[in-house]
Short mmCIF file of C-alpha atoms in Angstrom, two decimals:
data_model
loop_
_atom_site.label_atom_id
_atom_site.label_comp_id
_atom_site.label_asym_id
_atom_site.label_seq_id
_atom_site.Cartn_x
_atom_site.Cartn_y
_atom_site.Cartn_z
CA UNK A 509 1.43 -62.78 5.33
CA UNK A 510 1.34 -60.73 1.94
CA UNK A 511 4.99 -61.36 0.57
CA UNK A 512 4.23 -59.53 -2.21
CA UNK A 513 3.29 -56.32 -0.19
CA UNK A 514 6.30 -56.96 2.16
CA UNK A 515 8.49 -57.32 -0.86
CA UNK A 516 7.84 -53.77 -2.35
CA UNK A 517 8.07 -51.99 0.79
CA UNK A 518 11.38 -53.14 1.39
CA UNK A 519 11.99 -52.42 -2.04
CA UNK A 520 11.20 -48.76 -1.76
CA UNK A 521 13.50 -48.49 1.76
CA UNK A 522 16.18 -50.21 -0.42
CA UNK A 523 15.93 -47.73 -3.10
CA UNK A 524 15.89 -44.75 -0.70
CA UNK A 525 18.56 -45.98 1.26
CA UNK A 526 20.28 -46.15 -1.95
CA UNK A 527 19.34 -42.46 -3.01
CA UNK A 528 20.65 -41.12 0.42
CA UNK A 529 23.79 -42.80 0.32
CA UNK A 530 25.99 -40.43 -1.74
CA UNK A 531 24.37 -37.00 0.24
CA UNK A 532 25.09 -39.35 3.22
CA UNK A 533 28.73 -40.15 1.98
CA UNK A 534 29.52 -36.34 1.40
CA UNK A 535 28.26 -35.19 5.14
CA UNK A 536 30.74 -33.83 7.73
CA UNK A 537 30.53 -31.80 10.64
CA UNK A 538 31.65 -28.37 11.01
CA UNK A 539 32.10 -26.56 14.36
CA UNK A 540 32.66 -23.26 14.96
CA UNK A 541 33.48 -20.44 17.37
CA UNK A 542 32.21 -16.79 17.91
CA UNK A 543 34.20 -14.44 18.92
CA UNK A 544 33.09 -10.75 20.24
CA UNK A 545 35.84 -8.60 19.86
CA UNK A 546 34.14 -5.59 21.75
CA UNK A 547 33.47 -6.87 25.11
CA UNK A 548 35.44 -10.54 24.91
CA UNK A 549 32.68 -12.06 26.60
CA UNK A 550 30.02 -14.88 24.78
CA UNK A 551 26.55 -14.42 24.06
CA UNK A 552 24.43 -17.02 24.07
CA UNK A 553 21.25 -14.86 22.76
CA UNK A 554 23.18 -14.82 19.38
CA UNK A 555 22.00 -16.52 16.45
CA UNK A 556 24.10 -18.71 14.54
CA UNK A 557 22.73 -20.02 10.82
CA UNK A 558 23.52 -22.33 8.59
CA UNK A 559 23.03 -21.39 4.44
CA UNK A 560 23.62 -23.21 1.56
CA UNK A 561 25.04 -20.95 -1.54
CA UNK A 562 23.25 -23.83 -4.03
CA UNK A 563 20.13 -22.25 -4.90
CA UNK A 564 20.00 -18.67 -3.42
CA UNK A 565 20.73 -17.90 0.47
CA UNK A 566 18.53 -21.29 2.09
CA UNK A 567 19.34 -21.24 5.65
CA UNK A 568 19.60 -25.23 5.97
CA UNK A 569 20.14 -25.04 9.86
CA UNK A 570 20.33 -22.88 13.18
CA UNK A 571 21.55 -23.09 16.49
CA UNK A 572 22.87 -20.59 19.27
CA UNK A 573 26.47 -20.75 20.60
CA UNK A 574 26.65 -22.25 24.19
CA UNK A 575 28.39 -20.87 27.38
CA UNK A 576 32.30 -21.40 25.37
CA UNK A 577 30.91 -19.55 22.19
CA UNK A 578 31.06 -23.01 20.34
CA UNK A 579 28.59 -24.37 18.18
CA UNK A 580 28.44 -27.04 15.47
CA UNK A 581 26.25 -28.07 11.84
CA UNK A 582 25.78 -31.35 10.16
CA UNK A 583 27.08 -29.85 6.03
CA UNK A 584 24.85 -32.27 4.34
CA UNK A 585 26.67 -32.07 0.89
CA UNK A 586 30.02 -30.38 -0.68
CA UNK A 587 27.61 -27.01 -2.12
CA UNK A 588 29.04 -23.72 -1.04
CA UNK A 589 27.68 -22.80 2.39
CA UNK A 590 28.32 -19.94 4.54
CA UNK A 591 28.00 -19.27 8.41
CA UNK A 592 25.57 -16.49 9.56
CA UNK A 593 25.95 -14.96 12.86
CA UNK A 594 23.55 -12.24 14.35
CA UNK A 595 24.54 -9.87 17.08
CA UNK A 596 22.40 -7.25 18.16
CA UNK A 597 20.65 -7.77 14.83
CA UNK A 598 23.73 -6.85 12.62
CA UNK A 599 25.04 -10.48 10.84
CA UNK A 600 28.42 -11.24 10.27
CA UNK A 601 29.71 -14.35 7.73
CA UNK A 602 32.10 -16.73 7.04
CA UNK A 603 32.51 -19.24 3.86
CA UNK A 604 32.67 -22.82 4.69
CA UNK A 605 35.54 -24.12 1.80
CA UNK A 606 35.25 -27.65 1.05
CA UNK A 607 36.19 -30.24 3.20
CA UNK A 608 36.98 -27.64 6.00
CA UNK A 609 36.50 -28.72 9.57
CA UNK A 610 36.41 -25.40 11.64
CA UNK A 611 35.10 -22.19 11.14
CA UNK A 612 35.89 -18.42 13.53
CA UNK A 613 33.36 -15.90 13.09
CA UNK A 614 33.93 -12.37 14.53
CA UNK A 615 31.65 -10.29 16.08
CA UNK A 616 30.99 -6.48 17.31
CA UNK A 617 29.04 -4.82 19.29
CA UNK A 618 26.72 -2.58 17.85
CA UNK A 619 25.77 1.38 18.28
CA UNK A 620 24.16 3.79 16.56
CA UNK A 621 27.04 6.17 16.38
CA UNK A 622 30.92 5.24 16.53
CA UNK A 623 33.52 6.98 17.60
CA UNK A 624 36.19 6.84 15.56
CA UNK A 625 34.75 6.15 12.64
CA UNK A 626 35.64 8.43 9.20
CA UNK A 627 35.75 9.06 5.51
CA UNK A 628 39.35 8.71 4.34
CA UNK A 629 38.66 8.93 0.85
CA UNK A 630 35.16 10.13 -1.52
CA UNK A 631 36.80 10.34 -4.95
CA UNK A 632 34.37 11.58 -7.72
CA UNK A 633 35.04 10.45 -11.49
CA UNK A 634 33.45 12.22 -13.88
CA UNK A 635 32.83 12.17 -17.77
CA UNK A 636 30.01 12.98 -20.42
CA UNK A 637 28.00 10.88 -23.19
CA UNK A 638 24.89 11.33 -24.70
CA UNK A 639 22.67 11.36 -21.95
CA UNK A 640 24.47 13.87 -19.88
CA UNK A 641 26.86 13.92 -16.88
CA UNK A 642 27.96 10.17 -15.61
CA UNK A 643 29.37 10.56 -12.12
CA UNK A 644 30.96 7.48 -10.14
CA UNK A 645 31.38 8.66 -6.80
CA UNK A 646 33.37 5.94 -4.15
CA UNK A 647 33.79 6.38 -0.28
CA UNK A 648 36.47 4.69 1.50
CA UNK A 649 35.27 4.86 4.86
CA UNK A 650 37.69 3.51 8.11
CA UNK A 651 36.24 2.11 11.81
CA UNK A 652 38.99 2.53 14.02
CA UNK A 653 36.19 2.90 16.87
CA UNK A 654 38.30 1.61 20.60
CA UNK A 655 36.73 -0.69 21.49
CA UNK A 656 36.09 -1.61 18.57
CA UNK A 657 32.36 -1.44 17.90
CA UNK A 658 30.19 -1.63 14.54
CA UNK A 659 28.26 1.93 13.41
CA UNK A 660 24.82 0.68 12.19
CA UNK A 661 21.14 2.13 11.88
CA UNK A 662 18.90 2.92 9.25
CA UNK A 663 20.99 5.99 8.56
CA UNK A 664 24.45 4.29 8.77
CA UNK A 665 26.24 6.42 6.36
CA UNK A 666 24.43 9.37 4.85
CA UNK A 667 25.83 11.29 1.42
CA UNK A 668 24.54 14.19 -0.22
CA UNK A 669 23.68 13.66 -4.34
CA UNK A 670 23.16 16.80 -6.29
CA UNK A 671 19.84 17.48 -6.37
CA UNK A 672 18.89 16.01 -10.07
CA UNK A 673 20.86 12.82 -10.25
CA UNK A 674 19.43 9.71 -11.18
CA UNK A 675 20.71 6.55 -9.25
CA UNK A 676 21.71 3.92 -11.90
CA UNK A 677 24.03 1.04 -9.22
CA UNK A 678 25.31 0.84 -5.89
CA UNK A 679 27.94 -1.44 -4.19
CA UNK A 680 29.25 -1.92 -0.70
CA UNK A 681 31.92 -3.72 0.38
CA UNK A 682 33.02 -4.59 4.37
CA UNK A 683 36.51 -5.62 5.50
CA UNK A 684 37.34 -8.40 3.87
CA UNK A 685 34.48 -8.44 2.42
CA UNK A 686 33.01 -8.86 -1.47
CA UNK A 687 30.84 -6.28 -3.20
CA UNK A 688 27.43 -6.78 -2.82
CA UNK A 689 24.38 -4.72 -4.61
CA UNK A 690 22.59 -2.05 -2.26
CA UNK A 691 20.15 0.56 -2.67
CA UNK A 692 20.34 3.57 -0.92
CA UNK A 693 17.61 4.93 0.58
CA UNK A 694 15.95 8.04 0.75
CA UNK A 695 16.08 10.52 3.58
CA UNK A 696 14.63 14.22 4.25
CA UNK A 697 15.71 16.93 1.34
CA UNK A 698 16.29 16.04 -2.14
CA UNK A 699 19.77 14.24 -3.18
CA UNK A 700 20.07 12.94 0.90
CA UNK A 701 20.32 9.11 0.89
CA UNK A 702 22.23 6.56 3.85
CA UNK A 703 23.40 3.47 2.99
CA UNK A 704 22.16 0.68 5.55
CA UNK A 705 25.08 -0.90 5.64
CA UNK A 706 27.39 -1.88 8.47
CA UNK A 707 30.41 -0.39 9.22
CA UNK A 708 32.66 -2.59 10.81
CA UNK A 709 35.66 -1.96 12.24
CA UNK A 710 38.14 -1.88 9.93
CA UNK A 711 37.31 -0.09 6.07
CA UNK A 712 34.30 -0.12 4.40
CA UNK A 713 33.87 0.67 0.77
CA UNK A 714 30.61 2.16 -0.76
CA UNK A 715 29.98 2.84 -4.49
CA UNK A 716 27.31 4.94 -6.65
CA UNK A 717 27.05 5.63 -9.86
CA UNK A 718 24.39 8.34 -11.21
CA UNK A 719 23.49 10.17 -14.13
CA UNK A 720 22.95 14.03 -14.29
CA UNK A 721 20.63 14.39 -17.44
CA UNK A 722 20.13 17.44 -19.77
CA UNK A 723 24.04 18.34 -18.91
CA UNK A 724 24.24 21.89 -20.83
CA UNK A 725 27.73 22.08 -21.01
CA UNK A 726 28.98 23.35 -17.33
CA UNK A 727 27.36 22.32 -13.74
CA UNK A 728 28.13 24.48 -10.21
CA UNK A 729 28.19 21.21 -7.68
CA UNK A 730 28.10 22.05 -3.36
CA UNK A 731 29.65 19.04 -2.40
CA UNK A 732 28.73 18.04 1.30
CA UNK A 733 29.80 15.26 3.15
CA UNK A 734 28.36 13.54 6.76
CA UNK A 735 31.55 12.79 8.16
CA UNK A 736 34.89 14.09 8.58
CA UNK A 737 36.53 13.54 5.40
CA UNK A 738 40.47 13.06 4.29
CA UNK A 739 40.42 13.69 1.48
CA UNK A 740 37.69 14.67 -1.22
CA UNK A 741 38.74 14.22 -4.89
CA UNK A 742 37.45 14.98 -8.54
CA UNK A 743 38.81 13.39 -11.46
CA UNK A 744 37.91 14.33 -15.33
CA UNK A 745 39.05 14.20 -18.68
CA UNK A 746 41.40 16.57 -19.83
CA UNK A 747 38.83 17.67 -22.14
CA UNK A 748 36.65 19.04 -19.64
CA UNK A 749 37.62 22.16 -17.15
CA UNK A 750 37.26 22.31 -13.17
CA UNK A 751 37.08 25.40 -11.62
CA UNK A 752 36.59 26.51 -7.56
CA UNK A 753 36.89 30.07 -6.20
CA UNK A 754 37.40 27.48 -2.84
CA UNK A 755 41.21 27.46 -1.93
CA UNK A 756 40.42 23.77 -0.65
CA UNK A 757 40.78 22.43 -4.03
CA UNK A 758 44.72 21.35 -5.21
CA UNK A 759 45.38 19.93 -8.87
CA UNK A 760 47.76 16.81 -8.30
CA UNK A 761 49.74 16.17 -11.48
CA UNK A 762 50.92 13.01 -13.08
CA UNK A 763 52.37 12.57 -16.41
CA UNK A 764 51.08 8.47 -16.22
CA UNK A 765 47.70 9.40 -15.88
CA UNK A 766 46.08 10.79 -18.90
CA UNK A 767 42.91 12.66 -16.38
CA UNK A 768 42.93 15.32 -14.14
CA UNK A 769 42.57 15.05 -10.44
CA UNK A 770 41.97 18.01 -7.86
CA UNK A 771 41.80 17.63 -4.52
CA UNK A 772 40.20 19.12 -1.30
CA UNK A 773 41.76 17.69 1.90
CA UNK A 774 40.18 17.51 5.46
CA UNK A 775 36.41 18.43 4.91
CA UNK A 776 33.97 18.87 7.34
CA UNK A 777 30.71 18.19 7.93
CA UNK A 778 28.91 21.41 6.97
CA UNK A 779 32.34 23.33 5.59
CA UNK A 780 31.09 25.34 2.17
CA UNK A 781 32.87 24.06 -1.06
CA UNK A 782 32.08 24.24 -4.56
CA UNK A 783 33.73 23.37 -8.11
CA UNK A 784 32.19 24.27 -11.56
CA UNK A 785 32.69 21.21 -14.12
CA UNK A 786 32.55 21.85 -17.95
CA UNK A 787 33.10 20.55 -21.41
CA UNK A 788 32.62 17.50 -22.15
CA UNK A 789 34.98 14.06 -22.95
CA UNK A 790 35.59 10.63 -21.73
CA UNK A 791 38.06 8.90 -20.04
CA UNK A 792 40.79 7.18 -21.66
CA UNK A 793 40.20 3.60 -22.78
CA UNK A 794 43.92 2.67 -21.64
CA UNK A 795 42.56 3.23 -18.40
CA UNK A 796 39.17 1.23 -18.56
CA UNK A 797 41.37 -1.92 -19.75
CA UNK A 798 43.66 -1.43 -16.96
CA UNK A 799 40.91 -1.06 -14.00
CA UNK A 800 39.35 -4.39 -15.62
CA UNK A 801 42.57 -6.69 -15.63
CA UNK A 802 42.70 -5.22 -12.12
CA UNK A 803 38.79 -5.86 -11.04
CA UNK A 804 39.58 -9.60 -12.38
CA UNK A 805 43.00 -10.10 -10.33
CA UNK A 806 40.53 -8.81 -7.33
CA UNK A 807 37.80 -11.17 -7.64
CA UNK A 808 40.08 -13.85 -8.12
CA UNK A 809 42.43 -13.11 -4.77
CA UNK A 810 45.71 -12.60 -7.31
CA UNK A 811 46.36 -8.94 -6.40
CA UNK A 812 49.71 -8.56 -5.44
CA UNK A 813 49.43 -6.05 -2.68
CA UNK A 814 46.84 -4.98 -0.07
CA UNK A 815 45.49 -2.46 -2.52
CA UNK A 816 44.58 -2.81 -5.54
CA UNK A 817 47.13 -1.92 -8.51
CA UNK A 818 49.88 -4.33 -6.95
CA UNK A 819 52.19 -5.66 -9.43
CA UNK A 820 50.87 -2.94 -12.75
CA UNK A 821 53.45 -0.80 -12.55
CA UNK A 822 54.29 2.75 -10.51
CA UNK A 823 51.63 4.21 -8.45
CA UNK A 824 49.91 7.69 -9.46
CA UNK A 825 51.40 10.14 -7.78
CA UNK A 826 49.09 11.33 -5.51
CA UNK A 827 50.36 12.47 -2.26
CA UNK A 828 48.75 11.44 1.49
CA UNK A 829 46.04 8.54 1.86
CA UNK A 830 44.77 8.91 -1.89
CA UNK A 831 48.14 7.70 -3.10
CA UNK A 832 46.32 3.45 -1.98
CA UNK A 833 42.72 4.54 -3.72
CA UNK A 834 44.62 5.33 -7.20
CA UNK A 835 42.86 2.77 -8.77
CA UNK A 836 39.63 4.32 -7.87
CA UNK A 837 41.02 7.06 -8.94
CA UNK A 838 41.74 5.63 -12.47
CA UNK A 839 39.52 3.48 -12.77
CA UNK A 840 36.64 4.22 -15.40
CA UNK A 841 34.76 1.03 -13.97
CA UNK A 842 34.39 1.90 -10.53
CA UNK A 843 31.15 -0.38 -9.64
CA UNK A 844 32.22 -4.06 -9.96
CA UNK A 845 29.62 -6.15 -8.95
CA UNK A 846 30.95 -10.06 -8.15
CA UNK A 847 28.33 -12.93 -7.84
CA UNK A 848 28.91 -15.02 -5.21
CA UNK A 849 30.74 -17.65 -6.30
CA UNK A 850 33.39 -15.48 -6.51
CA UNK A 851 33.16 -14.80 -2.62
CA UNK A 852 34.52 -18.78 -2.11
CA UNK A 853 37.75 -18.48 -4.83
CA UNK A 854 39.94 -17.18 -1.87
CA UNK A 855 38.79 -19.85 0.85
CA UNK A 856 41.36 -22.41 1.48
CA UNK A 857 41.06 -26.20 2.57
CA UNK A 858 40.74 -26.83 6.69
CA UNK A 859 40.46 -24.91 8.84
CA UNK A 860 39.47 -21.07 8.96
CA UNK A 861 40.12 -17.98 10.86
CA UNK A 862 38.06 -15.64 9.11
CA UNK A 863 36.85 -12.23 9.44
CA UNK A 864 32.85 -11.77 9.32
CA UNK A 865 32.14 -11.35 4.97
CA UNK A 866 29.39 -9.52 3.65
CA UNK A 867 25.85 -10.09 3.54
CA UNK A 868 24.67 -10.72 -0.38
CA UNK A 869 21.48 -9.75 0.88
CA UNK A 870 19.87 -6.24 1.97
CA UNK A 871 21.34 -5.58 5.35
CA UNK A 872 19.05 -6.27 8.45
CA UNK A 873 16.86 -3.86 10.13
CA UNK A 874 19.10 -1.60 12.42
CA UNK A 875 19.12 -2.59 16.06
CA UNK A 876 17.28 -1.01 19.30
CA UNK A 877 19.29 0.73 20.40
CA UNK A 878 20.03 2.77 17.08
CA UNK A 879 16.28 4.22 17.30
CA UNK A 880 17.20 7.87 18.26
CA UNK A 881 19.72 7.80 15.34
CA UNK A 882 17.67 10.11 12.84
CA UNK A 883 17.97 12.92 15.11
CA UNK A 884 21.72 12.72 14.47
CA UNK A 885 21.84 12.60 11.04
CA UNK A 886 23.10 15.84 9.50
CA UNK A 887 20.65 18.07 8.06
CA UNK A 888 20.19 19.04 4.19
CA UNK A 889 20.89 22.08 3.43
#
């Protein structure tokens, strides 16, 4: 018998045995539950993953839920992970926080087209520098769909650009959710893009910021939007002028606010609108520095309300739905994009009941049955 040989060998199994020990010490299983909210029946053709937040989005495991909608993962170590769950090829999320046992994940239905679903809120903010026109545009868009079911295809949510704008960021955020980065995509006619996004039930928020180069001075804009909308608003600095021959458009004052806001109030989908901007100015810094202590208090779950602006003082005095987006409305920021770290600061020890998170990645390919969902799209005009 070679001793020596024998000797080494166990050697090495000693020293790997010793290497595994601490991922081994740090191991703990997770289970889980799915939950479809649309029909209240399981689905055992849905795909349940397992991804590790350590280096990227590595999916570390995957399973399917069984007959009860229960499934279970072996965490190997204490990095951030996150459950994945895909239904009808939209994915919903939830953050495994360390040392928690049990994790809900909610699920919809998908379609195409939603009833029920509408913008509440596309607020415009608008200034000048050297380059020409900077626009932030944000949509507040609500899923009150009964049941409740999740709009998504590769045209989820169309807007309408002017025609020479030059895309410079885009956000979206779910219910619940955090921002992630998208890119809109192009569609038929120039300025028509849909974010592939889904829209849960519940409110999703989108974001776009764009430049309109070579700004002379004054700019005639048709604003069009794809869905019903509440309320459409336009904010600049009081060193620029807004002008409509459109009755639609109200001024709202408020002596706090150092902007101007007008407002046009239950849009529709082909209605004819249009504002002149000119001049040129920027918005106050007072309000930059207040939309960033804000954006911080958000990405660190310390607002004080369930909109943001909770605790900073008296709200702008906007009348109707607009009166929660005021810090959109303010805000000189708009686009805050937060890495995902930040998506774990709110998770809490044990277990979790959580609603499905966003998807840091580019949203999955739209479903089926969302094929014929192009036709439906409104035209550009």
């Amino acid at each position: 018998m070679n001793i020596k040989k024998t000797t080494n060998s166990v050697s090495r199994w000693v020293l790997l045995a010793g290497l595994m020990l601490p991922l081994a010490a740090y191991a703990t299983t997770v289970t889980g539950t799915v939950t479809n909210k649309t029909t209240g029946r399981p689905d055992t053709k849905d795909t349940v993953d397992l991804l590790s937040l350590s280096q990227g989005m590595q999916q570390v495991a995957s399973t399917k839920p069984n007959a009860q909608w229960h499934f279970s993962f072996n965490v190997p170590d204490k990095n951030p992970h996150l459950i994945r769950v895909t239904h009808q090829q939209a994915s919903y999320y939830a953050p495994i926080s360390p040392g928690a046992t049990h994790v809900n994940v909610t699920v919809y239905d998908v379609a195409s087209k939603v009833p029920g679903v509408r913008t509440e809120a596309d607020v415009l903010r608008m200034q000048t520098d050297s380059q020409g026109l900077e626009v932030i545009e944000n949509y507040f868009v609500q899923n009150n769909s009964k049941p409740p079911k999740t709009q998504f295809s590769s045209e989820a949510y169309p807007i309408y650009l002017p025609a020479n704008a030059q895309i410079e960021g885009a956000q979206a955020e779910g219910p619940q959710g955090m921002p992630v980065s998208v890119s809109p995509v192009p569609l038929a006619g120039k300025g028509h893009y849909a974010f592939v996004f889904p829209l849960r039930p519940g409110e999703t928020r989108f974001g776009i910021s764009y430049l309109i180069p070579n700004y002379s001075g004054s700019l005639e804009f048709h604003p069009k939007v794809s869905l019903p909308t509440g309320n459409l608003a336009v904010m600049l600095p009081n060193s620029m002028s807004f002008q409509s021959s459109s009755p639609a458009f109200e001024q709202i004052h408020d002596s706090k606010v150092k902007a101007q806001t007008f407002v046009a109030r239950n849009v529709k989908p082909g209605q004819e609108l249009s504002y002149t901007v000119s001049g040129t100015g920027a918005m106050p810094r007072e309000l930059q520095a207040q939309s960033g202590s804000q954006s911080q208090a958000e990405a660190t779950g310390s607002s004080q309300s369930d909109r943001p602006g909770g605790g900073l003082g008296p709200p702008i005095d906007t009348p109707g739905p607009l009166h929660k987006y005021r810090w959109w409305i303010v805000s000189a920021l708009g686009l805050i994009l937060v890495v995902v770290a930040a998506f774990l600061l709110g998770g809490k020890k044990g277990d979790q009941d959580t609603e499905p998170e966003e998807d840091p990645l580019t949203p999955t390919v739209a479903p089926e049955e969302t094929a014929g969902a192009a036709s439906t799209a409104p035209s550009s005009s």
